[in-house]
Short mmCIF file of C-alpha atoms in Angstrom, two decimals:
data_model
loop_
_atom_site.label_atom_id
_atom_site.label_comp_id
_atom_site.label_asym_id
_atom_site.label_seq_id
_atom_site.Cartn_x
_atom_site.Cartn_y
_atom_site.Cartn_z
CA MET A 1189 -12.70 23.21 8.84
CA ARG A 1190 -14.38 25.46 6.28
CA MET A 1191 -18.04 24.48 6.32
CA GLY A 1192 -20.78 25.46 3.88
CA LEU A 1193 -24.35 24.91 2.78
CA ALA A 1194 -26.03 24.21 -0.54
CA ILE A 1195 -29.80 24.20 -1.05
CA ASP A 1196 -32.15 23.78 -3.98
CA ALA A 1197 -34.09 26.78 -5.26
CA SER A 1198 -37.45 25.57 -3.94
CA CYS A 1199 -36.31 26.12 -0.32
CA ASP A 1200 -37.84 29.51 0.51
CA LEU A 1201 -35.49 31.84 2.36
CA PRO A 1202 -34.71 35.55 1.92
CA ARG A 1203 -31.99 36.33 -0.62
CA GLU A 1204 -30.22 38.47 1.98
CA PHE A 1205 -29.95 35.50 4.37
CA LEU A 1206 -28.48 33.29 1.63
CA GLN A 1207 -25.90 35.91 0.68
CA GLN A 1208 -24.99 36.72 4.28
CA HIS A 1209 -24.16 33.08 5.00
CA ASP A 1210 -22.67 32.23 1.59
CA ILE A 1211 -25.27 29.55 0.85
CA ALA A 1212 -25.03 28.05 -2.64
CA VAL A 1213 -28.29 27.60 -4.55
CA MET A 1214 -28.75 24.66 -6.91
CA PRO A 1215 -30.97 26.15 -9.65
CA ILE A 1216 -34.08 24.76 -11.32
CA ALA A 1217 -34.90 25.54 -14.95
CA VAL A 1218 -38.53 26.52 -15.63
CA ARG A 1219 -39.98 26.70 -19.15
CA ILE A 1220 -43.38 28.22 -19.89
CA ASP A 1221 -44.22 28.46 -23.59
CA GLU A 1222 -41.26 30.37 -25.07
CA ALA A 1223 -40.13 31.84 -21.75
CA VAL A 1224 -37.26 30.23 -19.84
CA PHE A 1225 -36.43 31.08 -16.22
CA LYS A 1226 -33.42 30.19 -14.11
CA ASP A 1227 -34.96 29.66 -10.70
CA ASN A 1228 -32.11 30.42 -8.32
CA ARG A 1229 -33.87 32.77 -5.87
CA ASP A 1230 -32.67 35.85 -7.78
CA PRO A 1231 -35.20 38.65 -7.09
CA ALA A 1232 -34.72 40.02 -10.63
CA GLU A 1233 -35.71 36.68 -12.17
CA ILE A 1234 -38.76 36.41 -9.89
CA GLU A 1235 -39.78 39.94 -10.92
CA ARG A 1236 -39.39 38.99 -14.59
CA PHE A 1237 -41.72 36.04 -13.99
CA PHE A 1238 -44.36 38.37 -12.50
CA ASN A 1239 -43.97 40.99 -15.22
CA LEU A 1240 -44.72 38.50 -17.99
CA LYS A 1241 -48.13 37.90 -16.39
CA LEU A 1242 -48.26 34.26 -17.46
CA GLY A 1243 -51.22 33.60 -15.17
CA SER A 1244 -52.98 30.28 -15.70
CA ARG A 1245 -50.55 29.30 -18.47
CA SER A 1246 -47.97 28.60 -15.78
CA HIS A 1247 -49.64 25.28 -14.90
CA SER A 1248 -48.29 23.84 -18.17
CA ALA A 1249 -44.70 24.71 -17.22
CA GLU A 1250 -41.88 22.21 -17.59
CA THR A 1251 -39.42 22.17 -14.70
CA GLU A 1252 -35.94 20.68 -14.83
CA PRO A 1253 -34.37 20.23 -11.39
CA CYS A 1254 -30.63 20.55 -11.03
CA SER A 1255 -29.23 17.47 -12.77
CA VAL A 1256 -26.60 15.06 -11.48
CA GLU A 1257 -24.10 16.65 -13.88
CA ASP A 1258 -25.00 20.19 -12.76
CA VAL A 1259 -24.45 19.29 -9.11
CA GLN A 1260 -21.10 17.68 -9.90
CA LYS A 1261 -20.02 20.79 -11.79
CA LEU A 1262 -21.04 23.15 -8.98
CA PHE A 1263 -19.01 21.14 -6.47
CA LEU A 1264 -15.95 20.26 -8.54
CA ASP A 1265 -15.62 23.72 -10.10
CA LYS A 1266 -16.27 25.72 -6.95
CA LEU A 1267 -17.32 24.25 -3.62
CA VAL A 1268 -14.57 21.64 -3.15
CA LEU A 1269 -12.06 24.49 -3.45
CA GLU A 1270 -13.87 26.90 -1.14
CA LYS A 1271 -15.08 24.50 1.55
CA ASP A 1272 -13.96 21.36 3.39
CA CYS A 1273 -17.45 20.13 4.29
CA VAL A 1274 -20.74 21.00 2.59
CA PHE A 1275 -24.23 20.03 3.75
CA CYS A 1276 -26.79 19.82 0.94
CA LEU A 1277 -30.37 20.33 2.10
CA THR A 1278 -33.18 19.63 -0.34
CA ILE A 1279 -36.94 19.48 -0.75
CA THR A 1280 -38.41 16.13 0.27
CA PRO A 1281 -37.84 13.45 -2.41
CA THR A 1282 -41.54 12.55 -2.36
CA ARG A 1283 -42.16 15.82 -4.26
CA SER A 1284 -39.03 16.18 -6.40
CA PRO A 1285 -36.07 14.17 -7.78
CA ILE A 1286 -33.58 16.79 -6.58
CA TYR A 1287 -32.55 14.82 -3.49
CA ASP A 1288 -31.86 11.67 -5.51
CA ASN A 1289 -29.87 13.68 -8.09
CA VAL A 1290 -27.68 15.21 -5.38
CA VAL A 1291 -27.07 11.81 -3.75
CA LYS A 1292 -25.98 10.37 -7.10
CA ALA A 1293 -23.73 13.36 -7.75
CA SER A 1294 -22.10 13.01 -4.34
CA PHE A 1295 -20.48 9.71 -5.32
CA ALA A 1296 -18.60 11.32 -8.22
CA VAL A 1297 -17.73 14.42 -6.17
CA LEU A 1298 -16.23 12.37 -3.32
CA LYS A 1299 -14.36 10.21 -5.80
CA ASN A 1300 -12.82 13.08 -7.78
CA TYR A 1301 -12.38 16.01 -5.41
CA ARG A 1302 -8.68 15.31 -4.76
CA LYS A 1303 -7.91 15.82 -8.46
CA VAL A 1304 -9.27 19.34 -8.09
CA ARG A 1305 -8.04 20.30 -4.64
CA GLU A 1306 -4.44 19.06 -4.80
CA PRO A 1307 -3.38 21.05 -7.92
CA ALA A 1308 -4.85 24.14 -6.26
CA GLY A 1309 -2.81 23.50 -3.12
CA VAL A 1310 -5.81 22.61 -0.98
CA THR A 1311 -4.99 19.77 1.37
CA GLY A 1312 -7.12 17.50 3.52
CA PRO A 1313 -10.31 15.55 2.90
CA PHE A 1314 -13.60 16.96 1.59
CA LEU A 1315 -16.94 15.94 3.10
CA MET A 1316 -20.34 16.15 1.40
CA ARG A 1317 -23.49 15.34 3.33
CA VAL A 1318 -26.94 15.23 1.72
CA LEU A 1319 -30.06 15.68 3.87
CA ASP A 1320 -33.77 15.52 3.08
CA THR A 1321 -35.58 18.38 4.87
CA ARG A 1322 -38.73 16.18 4.88
CA SER A 1323 -40.77 19.23 3.86
CA LEU A 1324 -41.02 21.81 1.07
CA PHE A 1325 -41.08 25.55 0.38
CA ALA A 1326 -40.96 27.50 3.70
CA GLY A 1327 -41.07 24.17 5.56
CA SER A 1328 -37.48 23.47 4.47
CA ALA A 1329 -36.21 26.73 5.95
CA PRO A 1330 -35.87 25.82 9.68
CA CYS A 1331 -33.34 23.11 8.86
CA ILE A 1332 -31.22 25.59 6.91
CA VAL A 1333 -31.38 28.23 9.62
CA GLU A 1334 -30.38 25.66 12.24
CA ALA A 1335 -27.49 24.46 10.05
CA VAL A 1336 -26.13 28.01 9.94
CA ARG A 1337 -26.31 28.27 13.74
CA LEU A 1338 -24.54 24.95 14.25
CA MET A 1339 -21.74 25.85 11.85
CA GLN A 1340 -21.22 29.19 13.53
CA ALA A 1341 -20.97 27.31 16.84
CA ASN A 1342 -18.20 25.13 15.30
CA GLU A 1343 -20.10 21.89 15.88
CA THR A 1344 -18.65 18.74 14.30
CA PRO A 1345 -20.10 17.40 11.03
CA ALA A 1346 -21.45 14.35 12.88
CA ALA A 1347 -23.21 16.50 15.48
CA ILE A 1348 -24.62 18.76 12.80
CA ARG A 1349 -25.96 15.85 10.80
CA GLU A 1350 -27.64 14.30 13.83
CA ARG A 1351 -29.27 17.58 14.88
CA LEU A 1352 -30.48 18.41 11.36
CA ALA A 1353 -32.01 14.96 10.95
CA TYR A 1354 -34.00 15.61 14.13
CA ILE A 1355 -35.12 19.07 12.98
CA ALA A 1356 -36.13 17.70 9.58
CA GLU A 1357 -38.25 15.03 11.25
CA ASN A 1358 -40.04 17.77 13.17
CA SER A 1359 -40.36 20.43 10.47
CA TYR A 1360 -43.79 21.61 9.39
CA GLY A 1361 -44.62 23.41 6.17
CA TYR A 1362 -48.12 24.77 5.57
CA MET A 1363 -49.63 26.28 2.44
CA LEU A 1364 -52.86 28.13 1.72
CA PRO A 1365 -53.42 28.09 -2.08
CA ARG A 1366 -55.42 30.88 -3.68
CA ASP A 1367 -56.71 29.14 -6.84
CA LEU A 1368 -57.95 25.53 -6.61
CA TYR A 1369 -58.64 25.28 -10.34
CA TYR A 1370 -55.01 26.13 -11.03
CA LEU A 1371 -53.81 23.69 -8.38
CA ARG A 1372 -55.88 20.90 -9.89
CA ALA A 1373 -54.71 21.66 -13.45
CA ARG A 1374 -51.08 21.54 -12.35
CA ALA A 1375 -51.62 18.37 -10.32
CA LYS A 1376 -53.28 16.71 -13.31
CA LYS A 1377 -50.33 17.58 -15.55
CA LYS A 1378 -47.94 16.00 -13.06
CA GLY A 1379 -50.12 12.96 -12.46
CA ASP A 1380 -50.83 14.00 -8.86
CA ARG A 1381 -54.34 12.99 -7.74
CA SER A 1382 -54.28 14.97 -4.51
CA VAL A 1383 -56.69 17.66 -5.79
CA GLY A 1384 -59.75 16.17 -7.49
CA LEU A 1385 -62.06 17.97 -9.89
CA LEU A 1386 -65.03 17.77 -7.52
CA SER A 1387 -63.11 19.30 -4.62
CA ALA A 1388 -61.78 22.03 -6.90
CA VAL A 1389 -65.24 22.90 -8.22
CA LEU A 1390 -66.83 22.84 -4.76
CA GLY A 1391 -63.96 24.77 -3.28
CA SER A 1392 -64.19 27.52 -5.87
CA THR A 1393 -68.00 27.64 -5.75
CA LEU A 1394 -68.20 27.84 -1.98
CA ASP A 1395 -64.88 29.71 -1.58
CA ILE A 1396 -63.48 26.85 0.49
CA LYS A 1397 -59.69 26.64 0.65
CA PRO A 1398 -57.64 23.65 1.85
CA LEU A 1399 -54.82 24.06 4.33
CA ILE A 1400 -52.08 21.77 3.02
CA ARG A 1401 -49.29 20.44 5.23
CA GLY A 1402 -45.86 19.10 4.30
CA TYR A 1403 -44.61 16.91 7.16
CA ARG A 1404 -42.25 13.93 7.27
CA GLY A 1405 -42.33 13.60 3.50
CA ASP A 1406 -46.12 13.57 3.25
CA THR A 1407 -48.09 16.39 1.61
CA THR A 1408 -51.79 16.38 2.37
CA PRO A 1409 -54.73 18.68 3.26
CA VAL A 1410 -55.26 18.84 7.03
CA GLY A 1411 -58.10 21.34 7.18
CA LYS A 1412 -60.50 23.56 5.27
CA VAL A 1413 -61.39 27.21 5.66
CA ARG A 1414 -64.05 29.34 4.00
CA GLY A 1415 -62.72 32.45 2.33
CA TRP A 1416 -59.22 33.62 1.49
CA GLU A 1417 -59.00 36.24 4.25
CA HIS A 1418 -60.33 33.85 6.87
CA GLY A 1419 -57.80 31.27 5.67
CA CYS A 1420 -54.95 33.73 6.21
CA GLU A 1421 -56.20 34.59 9.69
CA THR A 1422 -56.53 30.91 10.58
CA LEU A 1423 -53.06 30.00 9.33
CA PHE A 1424 -51.31 32.93 11.00
CA ALA A 1425 -53.22 32.42 14.28
CA TYR A 1426 -52.09 28.79 14.31
CA ALA A 1427 -48.50 29.89 13.63
CA ALA A 1428 -48.68 32.41 16.49
CA ASP A 1429 -49.93 29.67 18.83
CA ARG A 1430 -46.98 27.45 17.86
CA VAL A 1431 -44.58 30.32 18.53
CA ARG A 1432 -46.01 30.72 22.04
CA ALA A 1433 -45.93 26.96 22.62
CA GLY A 1434 -42.21 26.89 21.82
CA LEU A 1435 -40.21 26.08 18.69
CA LEU A 1436 -37.19 23.81 18.21
CA VAL A 1437 -35.54 26.53 16.11
CA PRO A 1438 -36.38 30.14 17.07
CA VAL A 1439 -37.57 31.14 13.61
CA MET A 1440 -40.93 31.33 11.84
CA CYS A 1441 -40.52 31.36 8.08
CA THR A 1442 -43.23 32.86 5.88
CA GLY A 1443 -43.50 32.91 2.10
CA TYR A 1444 -45.75 34.52 -0.47
CA GLY A 1445 -46.33 33.85 -4.15
CA GLY A 1446 -46.59 37.50 -5.09
CA ASP A 1447 -45.25 40.97 -4.28
CA LEU A 1448 -43.61 40.43 -0.91
CA SER A 1449 -44.72 43.86 0.31
CA GLU A 1450 -48.29 42.48 0.39
CA LEU A 1451 -47.46 39.71 2.87
CA PRO A 1452 -47.43 41.82 6.10
CA LYS A 1453 -50.79 43.32 5.06
CA LEU A 1454 -52.59 39.97 5.00
CA PRO A 1455 -55.22 39.38 7.73
CA GLY A 1456 -53.68 38.03 10.93
CA TYR A 1457 -50.04 38.60 9.98
CA ASP A 1458 -49.69 41.44 12.48
CA LYS A 1459 -50.66 39.10 15.32
CA LEU A 1460 -48.07 36.56 14.21
CA ALA A 1461 -45.45 39.30 14.11
CA GLN A 1462 -46.44 40.39 17.64
CA ALA A 1463 -46.17 36.81 18.96
CA CYS A 1464 -42.71 36.43 17.42
CA GLU A 1465 -41.52 39.70 18.94
CA GLU A 1466 -42.84 38.76 22.38
CA CYS A 1467 -41.18 35.31 22.28
CA GLY A 1468 -37.84 36.32 20.75
CA VAL A 1469 -38.53 34.42 17.53
CA THR A 1470 -37.18 35.69 14.21
CA LEU A 1471 -39.93 36.20 11.63
CA MET A 1472 -38.58 35.70 8.11
CA GLN A 1473 -40.27 36.72 4.87
CA ALA A 1474 -39.35 35.24 1.51
CA PRO A 1475 -40.87 35.15 -1.96
CA MET A 1476 -41.96 31.73 -3.11
CA SER A 1477 -39.64 30.26 -5.69
CA ILE A 1478 -40.71 30.35 -9.32
CA THR A 1479 -40.87 26.56 -9.12
CA GLY A 1480 -43.23 26.79 -6.16
CA MET A 1481 -45.51 29.25 -7.91
CA VAL A 1482 -45.84 27.23 -11.11
CA ASN A 1483 -46.70 24.17 -9.02
CA VAL A 1484 -49.31 25.69 -6.71
CA GLY A 1485 -50.25 28.98 -8.36
CA GLU A 1486 -49.45 32.61 -7.65
CA GLY A 1487 -50.77 34.16 -4.46
CA ALA A 1488 -50.20 31.16 -2.20
CA VAL A 1489 -49.17 31.77 1.42
CA THR A 1490 -46.74 29.44 3.20
CA ILE A 1491 -45.30 29.11 6.68
CA GLY A 1492 -42.54 26.86 8.00
CA PHE A 1493 -41.31 26.05 11.51
CA ALA A 1494 -39.85 23.22 13.59
CA ALA A 1495 -41.70 22.00 16.69
CA GLU A 1496 -42.39 18.92 18.73
CA GLU A 1497 -45.13 16.67 17.36
CA HIS A 1498 -48.59 18.01 18.13
CA GLN A 1499 -52.22 17.64 17.13
CA VAL A 1500 -53.59 20.05 14.55
CA GLU A 1501 -57.15 21.31 14.65
CA PHE A 1502 -58.41 23.73 12.00
#
């Protein structure tokens, strides 16, 4: 059985990893003033976004997630011919309609795939499975990495689905935003009350940053740190501790809303890298998606991993 993966563009993984494992990306359209971006994890498009220096104007961006029709077209024009089973992994539906769009599209794909496969001489059934990663940004990455491993091990679709559901339930995504004013402006535009004006003003005045967690579909602050550099050290030290405690998938995913060459230079990153090397854990680096950056602001740092449930103290 030819098995494959499809993800939405907000799932932060290195472009090289996606290409190596032939992972399809369902794009998101981003419009800021007169500029239009196709967010599909293309490094050239991310660089174009940076070069335009849109800054605070990005919070007024309009995003259009991959539509039901776009998903149907991707599958019926391409994936049903190239694969026999495709797992679609998406950002949690509590933060985006992408999951619901893919589920709706799956009904038409499963109804019509034979009309496409049979004339092309492709026999046998086609399976499409849609899974919610229960997290966002780098927090979605462990599920995708585990899916690749399971497919390479020739596990059955049923076994893969069961394992990925477990990993999703135990995936953690953390974010340290750089600009609270930006985060509040974007939240206000989207009708999200999670960042109030008072907290934004106090945070900026006192240089207090929230540590925000995406876990089991819920996105909420779980701690506060004073100062950007201290926040980076705190987040990376916590990640290093989780690496030493043991992960369900041997990968720590990191993301950055800026020039990726700056990420390893951030305070505390070297200690996280050392912990990963000592424990045989792969440390991945990926640029945040354009969608992620317009929603939380440039310069944000993210980490994602899968681990057993544990108490967090920041």
